Tab-separated table of C-alpha atoms and ligand atoms in Angstrom:
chain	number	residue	atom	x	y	z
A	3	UNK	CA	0.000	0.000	0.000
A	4	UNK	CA	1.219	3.216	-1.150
A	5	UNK	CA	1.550	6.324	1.257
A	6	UNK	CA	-1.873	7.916	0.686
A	7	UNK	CA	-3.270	4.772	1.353
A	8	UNK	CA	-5.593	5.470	-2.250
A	9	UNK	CA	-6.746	8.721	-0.678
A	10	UNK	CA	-5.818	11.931	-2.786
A	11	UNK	CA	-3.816	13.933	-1.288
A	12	UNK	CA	-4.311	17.523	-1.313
A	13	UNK	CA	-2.477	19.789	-3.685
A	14	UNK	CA	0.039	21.934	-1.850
A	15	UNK	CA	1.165	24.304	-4.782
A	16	UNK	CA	4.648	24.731	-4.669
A	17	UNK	CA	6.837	27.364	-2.781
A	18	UNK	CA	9.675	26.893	-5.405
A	19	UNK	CA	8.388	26.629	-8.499
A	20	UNK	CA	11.672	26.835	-10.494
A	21	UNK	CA	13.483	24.014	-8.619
A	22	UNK	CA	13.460	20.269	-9.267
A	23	UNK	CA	16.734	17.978	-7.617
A	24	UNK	CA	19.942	20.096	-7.551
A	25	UNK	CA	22.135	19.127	-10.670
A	26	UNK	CA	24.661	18.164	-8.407
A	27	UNK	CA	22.704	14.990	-7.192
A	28	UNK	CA	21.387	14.468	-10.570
A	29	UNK	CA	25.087	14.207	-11.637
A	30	UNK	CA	26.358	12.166	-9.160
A	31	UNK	CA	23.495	9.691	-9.606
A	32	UNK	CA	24.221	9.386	-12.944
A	33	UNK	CA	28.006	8.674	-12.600
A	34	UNK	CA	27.334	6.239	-9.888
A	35	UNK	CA	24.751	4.265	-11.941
A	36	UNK	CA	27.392	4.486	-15.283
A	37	UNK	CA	30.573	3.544	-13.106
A	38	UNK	CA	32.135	7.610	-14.597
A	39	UNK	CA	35.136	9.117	-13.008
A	40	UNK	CA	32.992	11.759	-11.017
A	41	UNK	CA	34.331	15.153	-11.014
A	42	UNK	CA	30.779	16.702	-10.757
A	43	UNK	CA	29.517	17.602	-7.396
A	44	UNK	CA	32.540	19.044	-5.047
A	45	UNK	CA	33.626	16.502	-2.680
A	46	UNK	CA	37.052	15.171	-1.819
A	47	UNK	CA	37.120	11.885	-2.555
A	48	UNK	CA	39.992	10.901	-0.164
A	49	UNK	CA	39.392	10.680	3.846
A	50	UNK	CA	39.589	13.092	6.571
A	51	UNK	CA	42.501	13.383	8.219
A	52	UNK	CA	42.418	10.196	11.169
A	53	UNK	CA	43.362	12.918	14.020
A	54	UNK	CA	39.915	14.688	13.248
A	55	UNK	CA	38.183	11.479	13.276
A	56	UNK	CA	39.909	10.081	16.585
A	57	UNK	CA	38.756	13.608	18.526
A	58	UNK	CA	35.391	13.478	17.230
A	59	UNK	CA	35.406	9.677	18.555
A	60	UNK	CA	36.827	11.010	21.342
A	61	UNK	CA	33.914	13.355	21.929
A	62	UNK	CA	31.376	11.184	21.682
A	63	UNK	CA	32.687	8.613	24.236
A	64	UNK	CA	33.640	11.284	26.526
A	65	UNK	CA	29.927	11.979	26.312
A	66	UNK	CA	29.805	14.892	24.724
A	67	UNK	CA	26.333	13.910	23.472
A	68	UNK	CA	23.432	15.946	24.073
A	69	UNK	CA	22.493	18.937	23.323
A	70	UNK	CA	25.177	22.007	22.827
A	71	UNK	CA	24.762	25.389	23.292
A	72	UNK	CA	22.216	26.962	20.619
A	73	UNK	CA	25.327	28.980	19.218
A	74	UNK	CA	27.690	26.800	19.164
A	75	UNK	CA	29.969	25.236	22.184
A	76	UNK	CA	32.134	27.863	23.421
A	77	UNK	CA	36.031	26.221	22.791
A	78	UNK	CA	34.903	25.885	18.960
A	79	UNK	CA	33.216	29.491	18.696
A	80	UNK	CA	37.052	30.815	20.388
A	81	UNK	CA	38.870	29.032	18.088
A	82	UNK	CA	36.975	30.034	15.180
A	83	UNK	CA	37.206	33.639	16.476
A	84	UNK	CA	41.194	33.536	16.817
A	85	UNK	CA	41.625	31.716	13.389
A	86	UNK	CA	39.628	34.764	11.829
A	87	UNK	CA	41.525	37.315	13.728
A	88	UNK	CA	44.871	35.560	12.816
A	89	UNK	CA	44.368	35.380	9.260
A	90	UNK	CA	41.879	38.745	8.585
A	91	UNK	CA	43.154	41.040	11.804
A	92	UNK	CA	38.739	41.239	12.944
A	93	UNK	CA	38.276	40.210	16.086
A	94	UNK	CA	34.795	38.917	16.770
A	95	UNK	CA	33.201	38.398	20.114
A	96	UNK	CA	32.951	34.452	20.652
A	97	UNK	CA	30.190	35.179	22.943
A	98	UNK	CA	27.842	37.048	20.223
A	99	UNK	CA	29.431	37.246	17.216
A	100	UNK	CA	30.036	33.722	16.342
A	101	UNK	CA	27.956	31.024	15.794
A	102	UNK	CA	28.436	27.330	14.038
A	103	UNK	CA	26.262	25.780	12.157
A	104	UNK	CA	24.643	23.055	10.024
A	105	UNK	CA	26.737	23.793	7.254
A	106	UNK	CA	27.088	26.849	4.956
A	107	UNK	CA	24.097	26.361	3.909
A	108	UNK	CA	22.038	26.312	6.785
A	109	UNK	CA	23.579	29.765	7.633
A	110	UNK	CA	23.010	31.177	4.755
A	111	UNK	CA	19.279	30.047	4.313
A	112	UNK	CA	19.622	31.325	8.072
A	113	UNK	CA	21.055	34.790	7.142
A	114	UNK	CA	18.926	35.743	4.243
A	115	UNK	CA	15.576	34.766	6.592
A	116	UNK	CA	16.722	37.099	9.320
A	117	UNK	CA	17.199	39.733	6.881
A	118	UNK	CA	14.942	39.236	3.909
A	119	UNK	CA	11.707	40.724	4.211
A	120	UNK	CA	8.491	40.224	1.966
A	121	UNK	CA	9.565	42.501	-0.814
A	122	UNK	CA	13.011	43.167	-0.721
A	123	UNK	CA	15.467	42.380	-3.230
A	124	UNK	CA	18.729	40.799	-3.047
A	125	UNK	CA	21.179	41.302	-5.277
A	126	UNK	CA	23.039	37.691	-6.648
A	127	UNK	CA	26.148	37.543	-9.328
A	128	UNK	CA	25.634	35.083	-11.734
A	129	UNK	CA	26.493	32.127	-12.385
A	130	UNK	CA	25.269	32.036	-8.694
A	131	UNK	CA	25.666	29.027	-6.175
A	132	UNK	CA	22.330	27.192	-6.217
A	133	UNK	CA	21.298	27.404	-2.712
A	134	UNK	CA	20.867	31.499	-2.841
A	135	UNK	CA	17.989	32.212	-5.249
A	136	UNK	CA	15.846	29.758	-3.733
A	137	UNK	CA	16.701	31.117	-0.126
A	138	UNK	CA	15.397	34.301	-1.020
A	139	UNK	CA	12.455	33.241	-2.379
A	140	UNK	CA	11.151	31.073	0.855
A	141	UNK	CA	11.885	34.501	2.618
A	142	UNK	CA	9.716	36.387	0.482
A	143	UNK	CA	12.245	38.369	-1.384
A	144	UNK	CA	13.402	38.839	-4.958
A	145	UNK	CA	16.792	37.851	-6.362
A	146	UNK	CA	17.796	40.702	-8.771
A	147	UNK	CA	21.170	38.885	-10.711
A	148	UNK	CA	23.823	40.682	-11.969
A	149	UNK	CA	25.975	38.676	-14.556
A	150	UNK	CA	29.115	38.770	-13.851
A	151	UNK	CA	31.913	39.881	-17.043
A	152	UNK	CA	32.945	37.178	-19.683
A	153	UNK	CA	35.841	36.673	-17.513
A	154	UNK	CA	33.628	36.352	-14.700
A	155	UNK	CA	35.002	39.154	-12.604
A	156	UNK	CA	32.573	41.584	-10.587
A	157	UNK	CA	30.959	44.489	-12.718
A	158	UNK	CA	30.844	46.719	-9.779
A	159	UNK	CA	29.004	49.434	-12.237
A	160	UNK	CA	26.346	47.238	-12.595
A	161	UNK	CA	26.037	46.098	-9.301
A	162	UNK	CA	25.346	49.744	-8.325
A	163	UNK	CA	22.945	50.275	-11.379
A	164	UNK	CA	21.058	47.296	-10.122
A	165	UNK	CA	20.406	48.956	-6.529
A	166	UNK	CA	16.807	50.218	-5.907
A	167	UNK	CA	14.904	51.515	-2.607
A	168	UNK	CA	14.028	47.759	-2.022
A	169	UNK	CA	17.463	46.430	-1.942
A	170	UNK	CA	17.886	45.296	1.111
A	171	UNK	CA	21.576	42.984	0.801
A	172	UNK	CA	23.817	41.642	-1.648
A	173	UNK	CA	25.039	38.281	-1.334
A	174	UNK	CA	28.901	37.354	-2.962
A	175	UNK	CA	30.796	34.498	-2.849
A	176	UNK	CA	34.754	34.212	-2.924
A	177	UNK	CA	36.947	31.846	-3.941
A	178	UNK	CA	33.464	31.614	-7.077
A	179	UNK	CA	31.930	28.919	-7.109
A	180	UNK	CA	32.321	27.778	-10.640
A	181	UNK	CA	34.633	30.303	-12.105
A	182	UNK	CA	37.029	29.598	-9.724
A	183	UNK	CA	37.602	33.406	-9.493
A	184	UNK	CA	38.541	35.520	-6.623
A	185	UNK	CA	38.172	38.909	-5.282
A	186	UNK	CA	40.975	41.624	-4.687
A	187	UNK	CA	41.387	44.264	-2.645
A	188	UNK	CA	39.713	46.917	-4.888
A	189	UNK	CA	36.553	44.781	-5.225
A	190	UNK	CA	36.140	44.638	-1.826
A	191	UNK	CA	36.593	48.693	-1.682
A	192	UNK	CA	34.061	48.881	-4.058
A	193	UNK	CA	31.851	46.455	-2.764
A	194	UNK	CA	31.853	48.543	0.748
A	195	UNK	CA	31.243	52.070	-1.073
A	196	UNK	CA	28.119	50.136	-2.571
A	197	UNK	CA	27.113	48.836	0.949
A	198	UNK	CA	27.922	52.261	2.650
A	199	UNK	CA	26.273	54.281	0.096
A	200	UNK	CA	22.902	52.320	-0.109
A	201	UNK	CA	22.735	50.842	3.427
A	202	UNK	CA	22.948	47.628	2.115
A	203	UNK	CA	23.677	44.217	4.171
A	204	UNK	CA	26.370	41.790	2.874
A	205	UNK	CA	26.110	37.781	3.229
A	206	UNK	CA	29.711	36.838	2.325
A	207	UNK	CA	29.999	32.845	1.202
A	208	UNK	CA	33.418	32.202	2.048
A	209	UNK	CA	33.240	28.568	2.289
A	210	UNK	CA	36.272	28.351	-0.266
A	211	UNK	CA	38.815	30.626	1.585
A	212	UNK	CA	41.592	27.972	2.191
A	213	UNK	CA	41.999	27.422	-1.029
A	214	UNK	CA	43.635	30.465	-2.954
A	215	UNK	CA	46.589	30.112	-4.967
A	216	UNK	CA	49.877	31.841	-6.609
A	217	UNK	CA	50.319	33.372	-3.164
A	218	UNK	CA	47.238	35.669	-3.130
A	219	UNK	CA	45.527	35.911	-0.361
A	220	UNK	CA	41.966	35.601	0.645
A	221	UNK	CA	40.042	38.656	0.575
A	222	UNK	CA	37.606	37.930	3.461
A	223	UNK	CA	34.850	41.033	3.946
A	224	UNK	CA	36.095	41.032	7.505
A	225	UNK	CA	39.061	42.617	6.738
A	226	UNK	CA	37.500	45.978	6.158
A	227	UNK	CA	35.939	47.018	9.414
A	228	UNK	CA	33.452	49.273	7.848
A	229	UNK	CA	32.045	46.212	5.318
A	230	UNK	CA	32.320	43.618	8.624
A	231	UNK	CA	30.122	45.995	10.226
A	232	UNK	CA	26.914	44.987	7.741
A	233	UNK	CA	28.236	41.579	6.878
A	234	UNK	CA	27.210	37.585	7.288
A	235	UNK	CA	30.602	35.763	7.033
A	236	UNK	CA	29.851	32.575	6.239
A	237	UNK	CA	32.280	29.381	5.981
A	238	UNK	CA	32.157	25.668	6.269
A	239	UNK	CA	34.526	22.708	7.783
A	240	UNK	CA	33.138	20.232	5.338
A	241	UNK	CA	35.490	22.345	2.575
A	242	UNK	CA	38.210	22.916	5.248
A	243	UNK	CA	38.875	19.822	6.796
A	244	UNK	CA	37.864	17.324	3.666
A	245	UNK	CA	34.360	16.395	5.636
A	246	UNK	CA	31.421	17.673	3.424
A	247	UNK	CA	29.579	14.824	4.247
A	248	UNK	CA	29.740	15.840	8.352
A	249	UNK	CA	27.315	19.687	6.889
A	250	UNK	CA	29.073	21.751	9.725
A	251	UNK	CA	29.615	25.809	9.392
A	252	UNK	CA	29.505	28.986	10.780
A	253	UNK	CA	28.497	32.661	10.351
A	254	UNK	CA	30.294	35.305	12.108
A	255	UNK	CA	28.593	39.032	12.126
A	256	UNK	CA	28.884	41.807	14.780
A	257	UNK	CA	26.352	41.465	17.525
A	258	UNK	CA	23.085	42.779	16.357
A	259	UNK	CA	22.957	41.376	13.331
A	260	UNK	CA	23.776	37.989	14.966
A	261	UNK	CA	21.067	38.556	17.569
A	262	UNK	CA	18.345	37.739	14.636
A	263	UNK	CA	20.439	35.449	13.012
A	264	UNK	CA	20.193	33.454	16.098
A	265	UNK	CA	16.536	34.047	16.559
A	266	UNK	CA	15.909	32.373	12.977
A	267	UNK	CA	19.368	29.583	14.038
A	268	UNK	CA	17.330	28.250	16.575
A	269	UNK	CA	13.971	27.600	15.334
A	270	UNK	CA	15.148	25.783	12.232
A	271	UNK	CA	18.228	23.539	13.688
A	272	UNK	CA	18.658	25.260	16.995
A	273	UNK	CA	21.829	23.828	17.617
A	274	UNK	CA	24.746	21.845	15.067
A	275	UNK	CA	25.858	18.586	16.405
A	276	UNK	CA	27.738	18.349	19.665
A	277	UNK	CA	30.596	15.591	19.403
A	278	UNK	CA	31.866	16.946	15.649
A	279	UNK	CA	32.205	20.445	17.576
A	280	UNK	CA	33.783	19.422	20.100
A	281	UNK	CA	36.250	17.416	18.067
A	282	UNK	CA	36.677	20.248	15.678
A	283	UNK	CA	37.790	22.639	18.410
A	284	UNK	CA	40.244	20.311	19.391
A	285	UNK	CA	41.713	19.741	16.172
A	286	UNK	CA	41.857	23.303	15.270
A	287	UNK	CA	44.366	23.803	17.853
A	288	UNK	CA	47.034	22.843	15.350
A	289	UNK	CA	46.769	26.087	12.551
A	290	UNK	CA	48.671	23.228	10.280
A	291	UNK	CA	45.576	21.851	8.649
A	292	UNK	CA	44.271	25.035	6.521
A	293	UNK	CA	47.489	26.962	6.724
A	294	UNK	CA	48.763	23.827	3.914
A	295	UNK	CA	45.466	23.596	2.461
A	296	UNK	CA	46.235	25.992	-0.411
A	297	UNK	CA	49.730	23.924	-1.316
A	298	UNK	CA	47.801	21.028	-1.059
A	299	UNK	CA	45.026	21.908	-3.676
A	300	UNK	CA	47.257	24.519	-5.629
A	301	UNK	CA	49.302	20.523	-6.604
A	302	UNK	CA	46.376	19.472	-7.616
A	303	UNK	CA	44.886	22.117	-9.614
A	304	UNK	CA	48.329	22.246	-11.228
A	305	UNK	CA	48.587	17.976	-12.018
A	306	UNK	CA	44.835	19.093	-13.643
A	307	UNK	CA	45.385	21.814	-15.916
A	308	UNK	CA	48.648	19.848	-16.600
A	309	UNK	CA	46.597	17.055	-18.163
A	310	UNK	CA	44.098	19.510	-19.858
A	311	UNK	CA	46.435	21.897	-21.273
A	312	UNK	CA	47.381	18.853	-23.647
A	313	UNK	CA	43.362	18.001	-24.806
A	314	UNK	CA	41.138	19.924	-26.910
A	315	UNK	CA	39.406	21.634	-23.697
A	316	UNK	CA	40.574	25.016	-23.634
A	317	UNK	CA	41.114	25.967	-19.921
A	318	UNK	CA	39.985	28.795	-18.081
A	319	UNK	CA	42.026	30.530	-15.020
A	320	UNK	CA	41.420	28.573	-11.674
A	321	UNK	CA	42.228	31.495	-8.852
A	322	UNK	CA	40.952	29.891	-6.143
A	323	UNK	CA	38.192	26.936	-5.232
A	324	UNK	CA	38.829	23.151	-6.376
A	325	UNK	CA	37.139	23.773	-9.001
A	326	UNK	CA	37.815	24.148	-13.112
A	327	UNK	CA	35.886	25.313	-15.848
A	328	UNK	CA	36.814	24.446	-19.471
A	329	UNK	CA	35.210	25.048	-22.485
A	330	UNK	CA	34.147	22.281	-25.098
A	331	UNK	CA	33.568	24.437	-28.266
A	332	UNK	CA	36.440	22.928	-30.465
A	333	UNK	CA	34.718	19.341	-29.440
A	334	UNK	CA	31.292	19.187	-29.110
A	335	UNK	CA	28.017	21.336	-30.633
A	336	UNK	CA	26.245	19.807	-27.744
A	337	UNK	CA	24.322	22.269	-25.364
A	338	UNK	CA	25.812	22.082	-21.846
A	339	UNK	CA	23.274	19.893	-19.758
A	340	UNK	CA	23.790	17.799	-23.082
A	341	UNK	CA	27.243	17.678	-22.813
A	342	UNK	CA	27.809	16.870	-19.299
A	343	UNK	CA	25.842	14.006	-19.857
A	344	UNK	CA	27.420	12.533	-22.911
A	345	UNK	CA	31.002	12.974	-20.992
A	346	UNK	CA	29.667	11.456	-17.807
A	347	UNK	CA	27.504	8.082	-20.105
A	348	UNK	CA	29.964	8.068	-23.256
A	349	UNK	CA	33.194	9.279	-21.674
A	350	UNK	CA	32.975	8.062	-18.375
A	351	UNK	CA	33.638	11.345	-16.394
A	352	UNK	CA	30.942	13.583	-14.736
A	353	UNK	CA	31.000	17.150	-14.518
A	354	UNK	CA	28.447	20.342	-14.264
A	355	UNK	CA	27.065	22.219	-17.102
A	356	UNK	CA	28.234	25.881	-16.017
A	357	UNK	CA	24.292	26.324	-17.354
A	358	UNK	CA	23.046	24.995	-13.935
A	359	UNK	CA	23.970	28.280	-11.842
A	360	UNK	CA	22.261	30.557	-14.395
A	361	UNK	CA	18.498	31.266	-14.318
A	362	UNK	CA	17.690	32.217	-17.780
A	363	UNK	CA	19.096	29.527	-19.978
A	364	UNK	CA	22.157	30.204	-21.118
A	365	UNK	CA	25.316	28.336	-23.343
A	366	UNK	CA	28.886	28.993	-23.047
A	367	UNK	CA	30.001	25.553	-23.767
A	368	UNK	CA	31.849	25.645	-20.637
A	369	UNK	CA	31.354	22.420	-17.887
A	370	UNK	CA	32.447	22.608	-14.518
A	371	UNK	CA	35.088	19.552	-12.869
A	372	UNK	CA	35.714	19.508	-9.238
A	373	UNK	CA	39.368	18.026	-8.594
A	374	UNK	CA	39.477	17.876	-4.642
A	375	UNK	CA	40.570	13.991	-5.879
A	376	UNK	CA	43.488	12.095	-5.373
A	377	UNK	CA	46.360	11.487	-8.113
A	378	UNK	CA	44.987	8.058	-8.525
A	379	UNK	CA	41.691	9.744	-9.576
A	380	UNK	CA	42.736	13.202	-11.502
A	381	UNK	CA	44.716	10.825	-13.853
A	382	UNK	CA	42.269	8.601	-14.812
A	383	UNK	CA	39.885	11.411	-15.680
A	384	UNK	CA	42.778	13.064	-17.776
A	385	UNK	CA	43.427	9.611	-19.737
A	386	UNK	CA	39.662	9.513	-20.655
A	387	UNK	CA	39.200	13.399	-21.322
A	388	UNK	CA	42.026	13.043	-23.625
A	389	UNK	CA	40.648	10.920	-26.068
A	390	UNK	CA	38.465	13.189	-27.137
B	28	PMP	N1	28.486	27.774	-0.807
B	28	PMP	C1	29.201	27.338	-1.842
B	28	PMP	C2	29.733	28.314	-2.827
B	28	PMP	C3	29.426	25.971	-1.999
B	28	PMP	O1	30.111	25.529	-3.048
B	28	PMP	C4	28.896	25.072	-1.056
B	28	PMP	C5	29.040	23.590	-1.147
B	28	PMP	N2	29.789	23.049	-1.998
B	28	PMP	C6	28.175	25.591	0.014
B	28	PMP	C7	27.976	26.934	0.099
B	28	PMP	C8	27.554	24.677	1.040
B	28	PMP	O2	28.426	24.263	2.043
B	28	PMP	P1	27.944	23.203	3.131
B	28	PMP	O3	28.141	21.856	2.551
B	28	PMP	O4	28.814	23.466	4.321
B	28	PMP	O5	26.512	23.480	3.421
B	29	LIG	N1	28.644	22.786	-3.376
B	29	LIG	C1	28.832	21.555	-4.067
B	29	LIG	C2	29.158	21.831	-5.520
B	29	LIG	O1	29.160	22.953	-5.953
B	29	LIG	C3	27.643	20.665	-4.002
B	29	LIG	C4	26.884	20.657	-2.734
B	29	LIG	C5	25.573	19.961	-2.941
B	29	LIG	O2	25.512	18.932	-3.564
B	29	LIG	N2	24.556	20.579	-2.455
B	29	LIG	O3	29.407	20.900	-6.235
C-alpha cells in the first residue's frame, strides 16, 4: 500500500516553483549508476585526516552527546574567532558574534531569513551558487542577478545600477563557485562604497577561503571594518577539513545582526551537532591543517590543468576553489546539460554544465570539474578526457 493509502492527497502548490533535484545529485546519480570518473559535485574523494576522526570519537565517548549550546559550544566558537583574527586582523566576540552551524548552507538560508523581508530584493552575481535564489524566495524576497563579465570578474558598475529603494543585501561568494575566481582588494573597496552608500547588508559565502593560490591571499569582507560591520561571514569545515559529508559551518557578524540570526538559528536547527564540535575545536588547535590547504590543492589544480592543457578543452584561469571550468567548443556542438551528460555516459567522467547556476538559460560551452581527488583519480579522468 502506497503512502496515501488510495486517498488523494491535497495539492500543496509549490513554494519553489523553479526548482526540481539540484544538478549536483542528478550528476552524481548518474556517474554512480554508469561507473564515470565523477568530477561533478565538489567533494574530496579521499578521507579526513584520522586525528579529526579520533577527537570526534573522542567526543562522543567522553559523552559529549546531548544537546550544545544553541550557538555553538564555546572552545569551537574561540577558536573560530582567533583563526579569523589571525588570518583577517577582525576580532569577533565568541560570545555574540560567532555562531556554528549546520553547514554553509544552513547559515546562509539562516542569514537571508533574518534579513529578507516580503519585498526586498537581493542582489546575486551570476552564475550564482544554487542554494541562494531559492533562499530568497522562501523569505519572500526577490533575487535581482547581476551577470558577472565574460571573464567572470565583478561588474561593480552594474552592481550599483542594479540597486533600488528595495534592496535590502547583496550576497557574494569568494573563492566563485564555478569560475574559480577571486576577489581583490579593490573589489572589496568597491563592494563597501556600494554597501555604505545604499545601506545595504552583505552575506559573504566564504566557504572556499583555504583554497587560494599563486600566493594571493583571501580577501575575506572582515578585513575591512566598515564592510564587517553589515556583513554575514559565512564558511564551512566540510570544505576545510575534507568532511562535506559531516554539513558543519559557521556565520560570524557583529552582535546585532547575529542577535536575529540566532533568533531564525534556533527555530530551524537550533543547535549543530555536539561531538563533531567538540572534536573540531580540538583539532583546530594545530593552525597546520588550513594553513597547507592551499599547497595542497594549488598541486592538484596544477597535475589538472597539466593534463588539460594537452586536450582539446581550452582551460579557463582557476584562482581559487577546487574547481575548473573548461570550455568544449572545439569538441562538441552539444548544449551544456547535453554535454555533461554525454562525458559522464559516453566518456565516463561527470561534470556540471556551467548552465546549472544561471536562471535564464544560457550556453557557453563551458562544464564545470571539481578536482578535490586524489592522483589516482585526476589521472584517470585526464586519460579519458584526452581521447576526445
Ligand atoms: N556555498 C558554496 C559556494 C558551496 O560551493 C557550497 C558547497 N559546496 C556551500 C555553500 C555549502 O556548504 P555546506 O556543505 O557546508 O553546506
Ligand atoms: N557545493 C557543491 C558543488 O558545488 C555541491 C553541494 C551539494 O551537492 N549541495 O558541487
Amino acid at each position: 500500500m502506497n503512502a496515501a493509502h488510495g486517498l488523494a492527497a491535497p495539492s500543496i502548490g509549490t513554494r519553489l516553483p523553479k526548482v526540481g533535484t539540484t544538478i549536483f545529485t542528478v550528476m552524481s546519480a548518474l556517474a554512480a549508476e554508469r561507473g564515470a570518473v565523477n568530477l561533478g559535485q565538489g567533494f574530496p574523494d579521499f578521507d579526513c585526516d584520522p586525528r579529526l576522526v579520533d577527537a570526534v570519537a573522542g567526543a562522543m565517548r567522553a559523552g559529549r552527546n546531548q544537546y550544545p549550546p544553541m550557538a555553538g559550544v564555546a572552545p569551537l566558537r574561540q577558536r573560530i574567532a582567533e583563526k579569523i583574527a589571525a588570518l583577517y586582523g577582525m576580532r569577533y566576540d565568541q560570545d555574540a558574534e560567532i555562531t556554528v552551524t549546520a553547514g554553509a548552507t544552513q547559515a546562509i538560508f539562516t542569514a537571508v531569513l533574518a534579513v529578507v523581508r516580503p519585498g526586498d530584493e537581493v542582489i546575486v552575481l551570476e552564475p550564482v551558487y544554487d542554494s541562494y535564489i531559492p533562499s530568497i524566495e522562501l523569505a519572500g524576497g526577490t533575487a535581482v542577478a547581476v551577470p558577472m563579465d565574460a571573464g567572470f570578474r565583478v561588474p561593480w558598475a552594474a552592481v550599483r545600477a542594479a540597486v533600488t529603494p528595495r534592496t535590502r543585501a547583496i550576497m557574494v561568494n569568494s573563492p566563485h563557485n564555478p569560475s574559480g575566481t577571486i576577489l581583490r582588494e579593490a573589489d572589496l573597496r568597491e563592494l563597501e562604497a556600494i554597501a555604505l552608500e545604499h545601506d545595504l547588508l552583505v552575506i559573504s559565502d566564504e566557504v572556499y577561503e583555504h583554497m587560494v593560490y599563486d600566493g594571493e591571499a583571501h580577501q575575506s569582507v572582515s578585513r575591512r571594518p566598515a564592510l564587517a560591520a553589515r556583513s554575514f561571514v559565512v564558511s564551512s569545515f566540510g570544505k576545510t577539513f575534507h568532511a562535506t559529508g559531516w554539513k558543519i559551518g559557521y556565520c560570524a557578524a557583529p552582535a546585532p545582526l547575529m542577535a536575529e540570526f540566532r533568533k531564525v538559528h534556533q527555530f530551524n536547527v537550533f543547535t549543530a551537532n555536539a561531538p563533531m564540535q567538540y572534536g573540531i575545536a580540538e583539532y583546530m588547535e594545530d593552525p597546520a591543517p588550513w594553513r597547507g590547504l592551499p599547497a595542497f590543492y594549488q598541486r592538484k589544480r596544477d597535475l589538472f590543468r597539466g593534463g588539460l592543457a594537452a586536450t582539446r578543452f581550452r582551460l579557463l584561469p582557476c584562482e581559487g576553489t577546487f574547481f575548473q571550468l573548461v570550455d568544449y567548443s572545439a569538441i562538441s556542438d552539444l548544449d551544456e546539460a547535453g554535454f555533461a551528460r554525454w562525458l559522464t555516459t559516453e566518456i565516463g567522467v561527470a561534470a556540471i554544465p556551467l548552465s546549472a547556476f544561471y536562471e535564464q538559460p544560457v550556453q557557453n560551452r563551458v562544464v564545470r570539474f571539481c578536482f578535490a581527488k586524489t592522483e589516482q583519480t585526476l589521472e584517470q579522468a585526464l586519460e579519458r578526457l584526452s581521447r576526445l
